[in-house]
mmCIF file of C-alpha atoms in Angstrom:
data_model
loop_
_atom_site.group_PDB
_atom_site.id
_atom_site.type_symbol
_atom_site.label_atom_id
_atom_site.label_comp_id
_atom_site.label_asym_id
_atom_site.label_seq_id
_atom_site.Cartn_x
_atom_site.Cartn_y
_atom_site.Cartn_z
ATOM 1 C CA UNK A 1 -21.250 41.569 -9.324
ATOM 2 C CA UNK A 2 -25.017 39.781 -8.172
ATOM 3 C CA UNK A 3 -24.298 37.986 -4.679
ATOM 4 C CA UNK A 4 -25.147 34.402 -5.351
ATOM 5 C CA UNK A 5 -29.071 33.090 -3.732
ATOM 6 C CA UNK A 6 -28.200 31.569 -0.178
ATOM 7 C CA UNK A 7 -28.871 27.753 -1.887
ATOM 8 C CA UNK A 8 -26.589 28.404 -4.820
ATOM 9 C CA UNK A 9 -23.671 26.381 -2.423
ATOM 10 C CA UNK A 10 -25.914 23.589 -1.797
ATOM 11 C CA UNK A 11 -27.221 22.719 -5.629
ATOM 12 C CA UNK A 12 -23.437 23.077 -6.768
ATOM 13 C CA UNK A 13 -22.845 20.377 -4.218
ATOM 14 C CA UNK A 14 -26.174 18.356 -4.394
ATOM 15 C CA UNK A 15 -24.947 16.452 -7.435
ATOM 16 C CA UNK A 16 -22.070 14.723 -5.445
ATOM 17 C CA UNK A 17 -24.085 14.012 -2.257
ATOM 18 C CA UNK A 18 -26.519 11.982 -4.678
ATOM 19 C CA UNK A 19 -23.827 10.001 -6.006
ATOM 20 C CA UNK A 20 -22.379 9.577 -2.665
ATOM 21 C CA UNK A 21 -25.656 8.415 -1.081
ATOM 22 C CA UNK A 22 -26.807 6.183 -3.880
ATOM 23 C CA UNK A 23 -24.095 4.572 -5.426
ATOM 24 C CA UNK A 24 -21.571 4.054 -2.085
ATOM 25 C CA UNK A 25 -24.017 4.651 1.472
ATOM 26 C CA UNK A 26 -26.876 2.723 0.362
ATOM 27 C CA UNK A 27 -25.204 -0.153 -1.242
ATOM 28 C CA UNK A 28 -23.239 -0.851 2.042
ATOM 29 C CA UNK A 29 -26.186 -0.263 4.347
ATOM 30 C CA UNK A 30 -28.232 -2.681 2.118
ATOM 31 C CA UNK A 31 -25.363 -5.370 2.182
ATOM 32 C CA UNK A 32 -25.105 -5.216 5.887
ATOM 33 C CA UNK A 33 -28.925 -5.610 5.867
ATOM 34 C CA UNK A 34 -28.913 -9.095 3.587
ATOM 35 C CA UNK A 35 -25.417 -10.421 5.356
ATOM 36 C CA UNK A 36 -28.195 -10.752 8.636
ATOM 37 C CA UNK A 37 -30.539 -12.783 6.331
ATOM 38 C CA UNK A 38 -30.568 -15.914 3.928
ATOM 39 C CA UNK A 39 -31.287 -14.265 0.627
ATOM 40 C CA UNK A 40 -30.880 -15.976 -2.859
ATOM 41 C CA UNK A 41 -31.647 -13.973 -6.007
ATOM 42 C CA UNK A 42 -35.969 -14.340 -7.429
ATOM 43 C CA UNK A 43 -36.760 -16.119 -3.725
ATOM 44 C CA UNK A 44 -38.271 -14.538 -0.914
ATOM 45 C CA UNK A 45 -35.729 -14.483 2.276
ATOM 46 C CA UNK A 46 -36.151 -14.094 5.974
ATOM 47 C CA UNK A 47 -34.125 -12.953 9.064
ATOM 48 C CA UNK A 48 -31.332 -15.106 10.296
ATOM 49 C CA UNK A 49 -29.512 -12.913 12.321
ATOM 50 C CA UNK A 50 -25.687 -13.236 12.924
ATOM 51 C CA UNK A 51 -25.978 -17.249 11.336
ATOM 52 C CA UNK A 52 -23.771 -15.994 8.252
ATOM 53 C CA UNK A 53 -21.199 -14.586 10.452
ATOM 54 C CA UNK A 54 -21.074 -17.590 12.585
ATOM 55 C CA UNK A 55 -20.816 -20.217 8.996
ATOM 56 C CA UNK A 56 -17.875 -17.351 8.029
ATOM 57 C CA UNK A 57 -15.500 -18.101 11.068
ATOM 58 C CA UNK A 58 -15.930 -21.937 10.446
ATOM 59 C CA UNK A 59 -15.932 -22.041 6.509
ATOM 60 C CA UNK A 60 -12.430 -23.910 5.831
ATOM 61 C CA UNK A 61 -12.818 -21.665 1.942
ATOM 62 C CA UNK A 62 -13.141 -18.613 3.404
ATOM 63 C CA UNK A 63 -9.451 -19.130 6.128
ATOM 64 C CA UNK A 64 -7.879 -19.862 2.937
ATOM 65 C CA UNK A 65 -8.500 -16.504 1.397
ATOM 66 C CA UNK A 66 -7.346 -14.904 4.564
ATOM 67 C CA UNK A 67 -3.822 -16.812 4.009
ATOM 68 C CA UNK A 68 -3.924 -16.258 0.441
ATOM 69 C CA UNK A 69 -4.163 -12.334 1.533
ATOM 70 C CA UNK A 70 -1.693 -12.629 4.293
ATOM 71 C CA UNK A 71 0.723 -13.912 1.822
ATOM 72 C CA UNK A 72 -0.267 -11.421 -0.757
ATOM 73 C CA UNK A 73 0.358 -8.575 1.394
ATOM 74 C CA UNK A 74 3.600 -9.982 3.098
ATOM 75 C CA UNK A 75 4.962 -10.187 -0.042
ATOM 76 C CA UNK A 76 4.070 -7.096 -2.160
ATOM 77 C CA UNK A 77 4.058 -4.617 0.652
ATOM 78 C CA UNK A 78 8.115 -4.806 0.775
ATOM 79 C CA UNK A 79 8.113 -5.412 -2.910
ATOM 80 C CA UNK A 80 6.481 -2.215 -4.151
ATOM 81 C CA UNK A 81 7.528 0.103 -0.941
ATOM 82 C CA UNK A 82 10.794 -0.274 -1.840
ATOM 83 C CA UNK A 83 11.452 -1.158 -5.425
ATOM 84 C CA UNK A 84 9.378 1.596 -6.818
ATOM 85 C CA UNK A 85 11.991 3.662 -4.788
ATOM 86 C CA UNK A 86 14.540 2.634 -6.173
ATOM 87 C CA UNK A 87 13.409 2.971 -9.803
ATOM 88 C CA UNK A 88 12.144 6.811 -9.256
ATOM 89 C CA UNK A 89 15.669 7.552 -7.936
ATOM 90 C CA UNK A 90 17.145 6.067 -11.251
ATOM 91 C CA UNK A 91 14.256 8.546 -13.602
ATOM 92 C CA UNK A 92 14.741 11.374 -11.023
ATOM 93 C CA UNK A 93 17.749 12.902 -12.603
ATOM 94 C CA UNK A 94 17.406 15.232 -15.194
ATOM 95 C CA UNK A 95 19.302 13.671 -18.540
ATOM 96 C CA UNK A 96 18.554 13.643 -21.801
ATOM 97 C CA UNK A 97 15.830 10.731 -22.344
ATOM 98 C CA UNK A 98 14.846 10.101 -19.182
ATOM 99 C CA UNK A 99 11.159 10.976 -20.398
ATOM 100 C CA UNK A 100 11.285 7.863 -22.150
ATOM 101 C CA UNK A 101 12.250 5.615 -19.740
ATOM 102 C CA UNK A 102 9.440 7.341 -17.214
ATOM 103 C CA UNK A 103 6.933 6.734 -19.849
ATOM 104 C CA UNK A 104 8.163 3.477 -20.702
ATOM 105 C CA UNK A 105 8.081 2.631 -16.641
ATOM 106 C CA UNK A 106 4.428 3.726 -16.536
ATOM 107 C CA UNK A 107 2.863 1.898 -19.401
ATOM 108 C CA UNK A 108 1.988 -1.458 -17.326
ATOM 109 C CA UNK A 109 0.017 0.966 -15.727
ATOM 110 C CA UNK A 110 -1.924 2.186 -18.649
ATOM 111 C CA UNK A 111 -2.168 -1.350 -19.817
ATOM 112 C CA UNK A 112 -5.464 -3.401 -19.421
ATOM 113 C CA UNK A 113 -4.996 -6.196 -16.553
ATOM 114 C CA UNK A 114 -6.896 -8.518 -18.241
ATOM 115 C CA UNK A 115 -4.958 -8.338 -21.497
ATOM 116 C CA UNK A 116 -1.546 -8.130 -19.414
ATOM 117 C CA UNK A 117 -3.299 -11.299 -16.995
ATOM 118 C CA UNK A 118 -3.648 -12.969 -20.645
ATOM 119 C CA UNK A 119 0.096 -12.696 -21.067
ATOM 120 C CA UNK A 120 1.143 -13.684 -18.066
ATOM 121 C CA UNK A 121 -0.593 -17.113 -18.381
ATOM 122 C CA UNK A 122 1.103 -17.661 -22.380
ATOM 123 C CA UNK A 123 4.119 -16.998 -20.797
ATOM 124 C CA UNK A 124 3.412 -19.035 -17.719
ATOM 125 C CA UNK A 125 1.940 -22.372 -18.891
ATOM 126 C CA UNK A 126 3.194 -25.612 -19.999
ATOM 127 C CA UNK A 127 4.294 -24.478 -23.352
ATOM 128 C CA UNK A 128 5.090 -21.100 -22.704
ATOM 129 C CA UNK A 129 8.193 -18.674 -23.178
ATOM 130 C CA UNK A 130 9.220 -19.441 -19.071
ATOM 131 C CA UNK A 131 9.056 -23.000 -19.608
ATOM 132 C CA UNK A 132 10.906 -23.238 -22.974
ATOM 133 C CA UNK A 133 13.488 -21.034 -21.716
ATOM 134 C CA UNK A 134 14.201 -22.839 -18.441
ATOM 135 C CA UNK A 135 14.799 -25.969 -20.278
ATOM 136 C CA UNK A 136 16.672 -24.936 -22.992
ATOM 137 C CA UNK A 137 18.915 -23.472 -20.528
ATOM 138 C CA UNK A 138 19.274 -27.302 -18.460
ATOM 139 C CA UNK A 139 17.894 -25.861 -15.740
ATOM 140 C CA UNK A 140 14.590 -28.267 -15.569
ATOM 141 C CA UNK A 141 14.123 -31.565 -17.713
ATOM 142 C CA UNK A 142 10.191 -31.407 -17.696
ATOM 143 C CA UNK A 143 7.457 -28.249 -17.884
ATOM 144 C CA UNK A 144 6.714 -26.968 -14.499
ATOM 145 C CA UNK A 145 3.497 -26.452 -13.888
ATOM 146 C CA UNK A 146 3.269 -22.556 -12.570
ATOM 147 C CA UNK A 147 -0.196 -22.052 -12.967
ATOM 148 C CA UNK A 148 -2.100 -25.151 -11.902
ATOM 149 C CA UNK A 149 0.126 -25.094 -8.580
ATOM 150 C CA UNK A 150 -1.523 -23.363 -5.604
ATOM 151 C CA UNK A 151 1.398 -21.514 -4.365
ATOM 152 C CA UNK A 152 3.700 -21.199 -7.991
ATOM 153 C CA UNK A 153 0.155 -19.853 -9.179
ATOM 154 C CA UNK A 154 0.176 -17.042 -6.502
ATOM 155 C CA UNK A 155 3.466 -16.267 -7.323
ATOM 156 C CA UNK A 156 2.945 -15.735 -10.613
ATOM 157 C CA UNK A 157 0.308 -13.377 -9.604
ATOM 158 C CA UNK A 158 2.380 -11.851 -7.482
ATOM 159 C CA UNK A 159 4.972 -10.838 -10.087
ATOM 160 C CA UNK A 160 2.319 -9.533 -12.122
ATOM 161 C CA UNK A 161 1.114 -7.237 -9.682
ATOM 162 C CA UNK A 162 4.475 -6.148 -8.662
ATOM 163 C CA UNK A 163 5.012 -5.441 -12.392
ATOM 164 C CA UNK A 164 1.714 -3.539 -13.146
ATOM 165 C CA UNK A 165 2.217 -1.482 -10.428
ATOM 166 C CA UNK A 166 5.779 0.019 -9.797
ATOM 167 C CA UNK A 167 5.532 2.683 -12.441
ATOM 168 C CA UNK A 168 2.323 3.771 -10.215
ATOM 169 C CA UNK A 169 3.959 4.009 -7.415
ATOM 170 C CA UNK A 170 7.124 5.526 -8.800
ATOM 171 C CA UNK A 171 5.321 8.872 -10.088
ATOM 172 C CA UNK A 172 4.294 8.731 -5.991
ATOM 173 C CA UNK A 173 7.684 8.653 -5.323
ATOM 174 C CA UNK A 174 8.650 11.322 -8.311
ATOM 175 C CA UNK A 175 6.656 13.840 -6.590
ATOM 176 C CA UNK A 176 8.354 13.274 -3.500
ATOM 177 C CA UNK A 177 11.351 13.640 -4.665
ATOM 178 C CA UNK A 178 10.859 16.868 -6.485
ATOM 179 C CA UNK A 179 9.764 18.470 -2.814
ATOM 180 C CA UNK A 180 13.255 17.338 -1.321
ATOM 181 C CA UNK A 181 15.690 19.644 -0.936
ATOM 182 C CA UNK A 182 19.087 19.009 -2.843
ATOM 183 C CA UNK A 183 20.978 21.095 -0.432
ATOM 184 C CA UNK A 184 20.579 18.094 2.471
ATOM 185 C CA UNK A 185 21.721 15.341 0.012
ATOM 186 C CA UNK A 186 24.988 17.769 -1.388
ATOM 187 C CA UNK A 187 25.577 18.252 2.016
ATOM 188 C CA UNK A 188 25.904 14.556 2.872
ATOM 189 C CA UNK A 189 27.483 13.767 0.035
ATOM 190 C CA UNK A 190 30.564 16.988 1.181
ATOM 191 C CA UNK A 191 30.294 15.028 4.221
ATOM 192 C CA UNK A 192 32.181 11.711 2.871
ATOM 193 C CA UNK A 193 28.806 9.287 3.006
ATOM 194 C CA UNK A 194 28.309 6.945 0.568
ATOM 195 C CA UNK A 195 25.455 6.238 -1.562
ATOM 196 C CA UNK A 196 23.989 3.775 1.179
ATOM 197 C CA UNK A 197 24.305 6.333 3.731
ATOM 198 C CA UNK A 198 22.663 8.675 1.653
ATOM 199 C CA UNK A 199 19.562 6.459 1.177
ATOM 200 C CA UNK A 200 18.789 5.381 4.626
ATOM 201 C CA UNK A 201 19.647 8.674 6.203
ATOM 202 C CA UNK A 202 18.024 11.418 3.726
ATOM 203 C CA UNK A 203 16.131 9.983 0.985
ATOM 204 C CA UNK A 204 14.331 8.003 3.315
ATOM 205 C CA UNK A 205 13.348 10.265 6.124
ATOM 206 C CA UNK A 206 12.394 12.711 3.250
ATOM 207 C CA UNK A 207 9.821 10.358 1.632
ATOM 208 C CA UNK A 208 8.880 9.029 4.475
ATOM 209 C CA UNK A 209 4.978 10.303 4.502
ATOM 210 C CA UNK A 210 4.566 8.739 0.645
ATOM 211 C CA UNK A 211 6.116 5.845 1.965
ATOM 212 C CA UNK A 212 3.575 5.368 4.308
ATOM 213 C CA UNK A 213 0.644 5.934 1.633
ATOM 214 C CA UNK A 214 2.352 3.341 -1.004
ATOM 215 C CA UNK A 215 2.341 0.538 1.673
ATOM 216 C CA UNK A 216 -1.281 1.433 2.706
ATOM 217 C CA UNK A 217 -2.776 1.304 -0.898
ATOM 218 C CA UNK A 218 -0.508 -1.758 -1.552
ATOM 219 C CA UNK A 219 -1.882 -3.829 1.310
ATOM 220 C CA UNK A 220 -5.654 -2.752 0.518
ATOM 221 C CA UNK A 221 -5.162 -3.866 -3.101
ATOM 222 C CA UNK A 222 -3.293 -6.754 -1.979
ATOM 223 C CA UNK A 223 -6.357 -7.804 0.054
ATOM 224 C CA UNK A 224 -8.703 -6.990 -2.347
ATOM 225 C CA UNK A 225 -6.893 -8.754 -5.120
ATOM 226 C CA UNK A 226 -9.235 -10.427 -8.107
ATOM 227 C CA UNK A 227 -8.347 -9.964 -11.631
ATOM 228 C CA UNK A 228 -4.145 -11.246 -11.613
ATOM 229 C CA UNK A 229 -5.495 -14.850 -9.868
ATOM 230 C CA UNK A 230 -8.606 -14.630 -11.517
ATOM 231 C CA UNK A 231 -7.625 -14.409 -15.291
ATOM 232 C CA UNK A 232 -4.465 -16.899 -14.486
ATOM 233 C CA UNK A 233 -6.375 -19.401 -12.835
ATOM 234 C CA UNK A 234 -8.979 -19.143 -15.690
ATOM 235 C CA UNK A 235 -11.847 -18.093 -12.958
ATOM 236 C CA UNK A 236 -11.234 -21.677 -10.737
ATOM 237 C CA UNK A 237 -9.065 -19.698 -7.918
ATOM 238 C CA UNK A 238 -6.549 -22.858 -8.775
ATOM 239 C CA UNK A 239 -6.688 -26.800 -7.758
ATOM 240 C CA UNK A 240 -9.847 -26.896 -5.375
ATOM 241 C CA UNK A 241 -10.077 -23.311 -5.200
ATOM 242 C CA UNK A 242 -7.394 -22.698 -2.643
ATOM 243 C CA UNK A 243 -5.633 -20.052 -4.638
ATOM 244 C CA UNK A 244 -8.668 -17.543 -4.698
ATOM 245 C CA UNK A 245 -8.931 -14.320 -2.875
ATOM 246 C CA UNK A 246 -11.534 -12.897 -0.589
ATOM 247 C CA UNK A 247 -13.235 -11.074 -3.602
ATOM 248 C CA UNK A 248 -13.209 -14.215 -5.744
ATOM 249 C CA UNK A 249 -15.088 -16.090 -2.912
ATOM 250 C CA UNK A 250 -17.108 -13.207 -2.551
ATOM 251 C CA UNK A 251 -18.063 -13.288 -6.668
ATOM 252 C CA UNK A 252 -18.021 -17.174 -6.639
ATOM 253 C CA UNK A 253 -20.730 -17.276 -3.558
ATOM 254 C CA UNK A 254 -23.140 -14.626 -4.718
ATOM 255 C CA UNK A 255 -23.359 -15.326 -8.429
ATOM 256 C CA UNK A 256 -26.011 -17.129 -10.502
ATOM 257 C CA UNK A 257 -29.277 -17.988 -9.382
ATOM 258 C CA UNK A 258 -28.593 -19.823 -6.460
ATOM 259 C CA UNK A 259 -25.951 -17.490 -5.456
ATOM 260 C CA UNK A 260 -26.317 -17.276 -1.547
ATOM 261 C CA UNK A 261 -26.399 -13.358 -1.181
ATOM 262 C CA UNK A 262 -26.671 -13.449 2.127
ATOM 263 C CA UNK A 263 -23.555 -15.597 3.012
ATOM 264 C CA UNK A 264 -21.425 -13.016 0.196
ATOM 265 C CA UNK A 265 -22.955 -10.226 2.075
ATOM 266 C CA UNK A 266 -21.514 -11.154 5.424
ATOM 267 C CA UNK A 267 -18.217 -12.002 3.402
ATOM 268 C CA UNK A 268 -18.578 -8.761 2.129
ATOM 269 C CA UNK A 269 -18.800 -7.348 5.565
ATOM 270 C CA UNK A 270 -15.406 -8.987 6.675
ATOM 271 C CA UNK A 271 -13.450 -7.936 3.677
ATOM 272 C CA UNK A 272 -14.732 -4.054 4.980
ATOM 273 C CA UNK A 273 -13.294 -4.574 8.473
ATOM 274 C CA UNK A 274 -10.180 -6.927 6.790
ATOM 275 C CA UNK A 275 -9.632 -3.805 5.029
ATOM 276 C CA UNK A 276 -9.967 -0.649 7.398
ATOM 277 C CA UNK A 277 -7.582 -2.616 9.678
ATOM 278 C CA UNK A 278 -4.261 -2.045 8.057
ATOM 279 C CA UNK A 279 -5.374 1.654 7.288
ATOM 280 C CA UNK A 280 -6.469 1.999 10.648
ATOM 281 C CA UNK A 281 -2.937 0.645 11.965
ATOM 282 C CA UNK A 282 -0.709 2.600 9.304
ATOM 283 C CA UNK A 283 -2.550 5.625 10.377
ATOM 284 C CA UNK A 284 -1.704 4.501 14.487
ATOM 285 C CA UNK A 285 1.957 4.322 13.622
ATOM 286 C CA UNK A 286 2.048 7.034 11.058
ATOM 287 C CA UNK A 287 0.629 9.604 14.301
ATOM 288 C CA UNK A 288 2.525 7.540 16.674
ATOM 289 C CA UNK A 289 5.573 8.200 14.795
ATOM 290 C CA UNK A 290 5.368 11.593 14.748
ATOM 291 C CA UNK A 291 4.254 12.142 18.290
ATOM 292 C CA UNK A 292 7.750 10.145 19.122
ATOM 293 C CA UNK A 293 9.565 11.972 17.052
ATOM 294 C CA UNK A 294 8.388 15.435 18.366
ATOM 295 C CA UNK A 295 9.109 13.883 21.969
ATOM 296 C CA UNK A 296 12.523 13.197 20.715
ATOM 297 C CA UNK A 297 13.353 16.679 18.874
ATOM 298 C CA UNK A 298 12.218 18.211 22.066
ATOM 299 C CA UNK A 299 14.188 16.214 24.469
ATOM 300 C CA UNK A 300 17.108 17.009 22.563
ATOM 301 C CA UNK A 301 16.369 20.731 22.408
ATOM 302 C CA UNK A 302 16.236 20.140 26.529
ATOM 303 C CA UNK A 303 19.420 18.152 26.272
ATOM 304 C CA UNK A 304 20.921 21.000 24.385
ATOM 305 C CA UNK A 305 19.685 24.127 26.355
ATOM 306 C CA UNK A 306 21.151 21.889 29.308
ATOM 307 C CA UNK A 307 24.689 21.542 27.688
ATOM 308 C CA UNK A 308 24.473 25.122 27.097
ATOM 309 C CA UNK A 309 23.795 26.524 30.183
ATOM 310 C CA UNK A 310 26.577 23.943 32.236
ATOM 311 C CA UNK A 311 29.264 25.301 29.296
ATOM 312 C CA UNK A 312 28.205 28.931 30.012
ATOM 313 C CA UNK A 313 28.866 28.277 33.853
ATOM 314 C CA UNK A 314 31.957 26.356 33.153
ATOM 315 C CA UNK A 315 33.222 29.338 31.033
ATOM 316 C CA UNK A 316 32.443 31.944 33.597
ATOM 317 C CA UNK A 317 34.420 29.656 36.494
ATOM 318 C CA UNK A 318 37.215 29.232 33.637
ATOM 319 C CA UNK A 319 37.636 33.149 32.636
ATOM 320 C CA UNK A 320 37.580 34.148 36.339
ATOM 321 C CA UNK A 321 40.732 31.729 36.948
ATOM 322 C CA UNK A 322 42.190 32.968 33.689
ATOM 323 C CA UNK A 323 41.789 36.760 35.104
ATOM 324 C CA UNK A 324 42.832 35.905 38.590
ATOM 325 C CA UNK A 325 45.713 33.603 37.343
ATOM 326 C CA UNK A 326 48.190 36.504 35.368
ATOM 327 C CA UNK A 327 47.605 39.257 38.592
ATOM 328 C CA UNK A 328 49.345 36.795 41.221
ATOM 329 C CA UNK A 329 53.252 36.575 39.159
ATOM 330 C CA UNK A 330 52.951 40.821 38.785
ATOM 331 C CA UNK A 331 51.370 41.117 42.167
ATOM 332 C CA UNK A 332 54.709 39.061 43.186
ATOM 333 C CA UNK A 333 56.624 41.558 41.151
ATOM 334 C CA UNK A 334 55.489 44.305 42.279
ATOM 335 C CA UNK A 335 55.600 42.820 46.024
#
């Protein structure tokens, strides 16, 4: 077998490096440069320093998009962290036909978000199935404007996001549950632990790493939400654009011949830092949690060692007393 040339590894890595440089690093650097200008399509531009960022902090539309992102994160992260775990527990058992249910629950992930969004808009419009069902059941007298009201539109988008994402995160939890040993769960069952105690004390600690990963992915996806709100609102972002996300604001600001590319680039840079915030927070909590756990374990070992040492010391005194006590009456009898 002939040895390869010294440059062979570099040739193998070169396509991936070029791909990253051309389609990732250069667009990112170009966006930062454009955010410092007043660039517009087919026009010359000039350097304006940080004027776009100053405008960003005084833009009421940007504040509205931040509020939409916060609501999306606060609602979606708990739902998509625990519901897929419960779903994974249901399909984790090996019973006949369980593969059919796993495939069924994963089907929304494969479906196109555009098609699902259009179907969802049919369900929740003023003459849709949801309004018809509510009217037939007597819960409402007239149709509800789900896709016109700001918060109802966001609620419908959140339901769509949760329904479409549960299957994906279910697979992540299934992989984590497959690595979980059954001995601990069986031991907890034999000790009399109920399903809630097993869930809290056995299952959740076993899939803690997967939960942190899922929470980070959901948080980033919720901040960068676009398709659901865009399709349900017909591209308008709701009444007055108050339900639009940050990505929708970037798209509306930078599109067209009159688009403000400089300000859209500043919004993109702000979105980058907003997205990095939750990731850094999750990473910090993950590392800090592990460090605290190690400190607790070390402290428990020290306490156990101290108790063992105290037990040995106390045991020596007891045995010594027991050895002397029986000898006393014998000595008396001899005397």
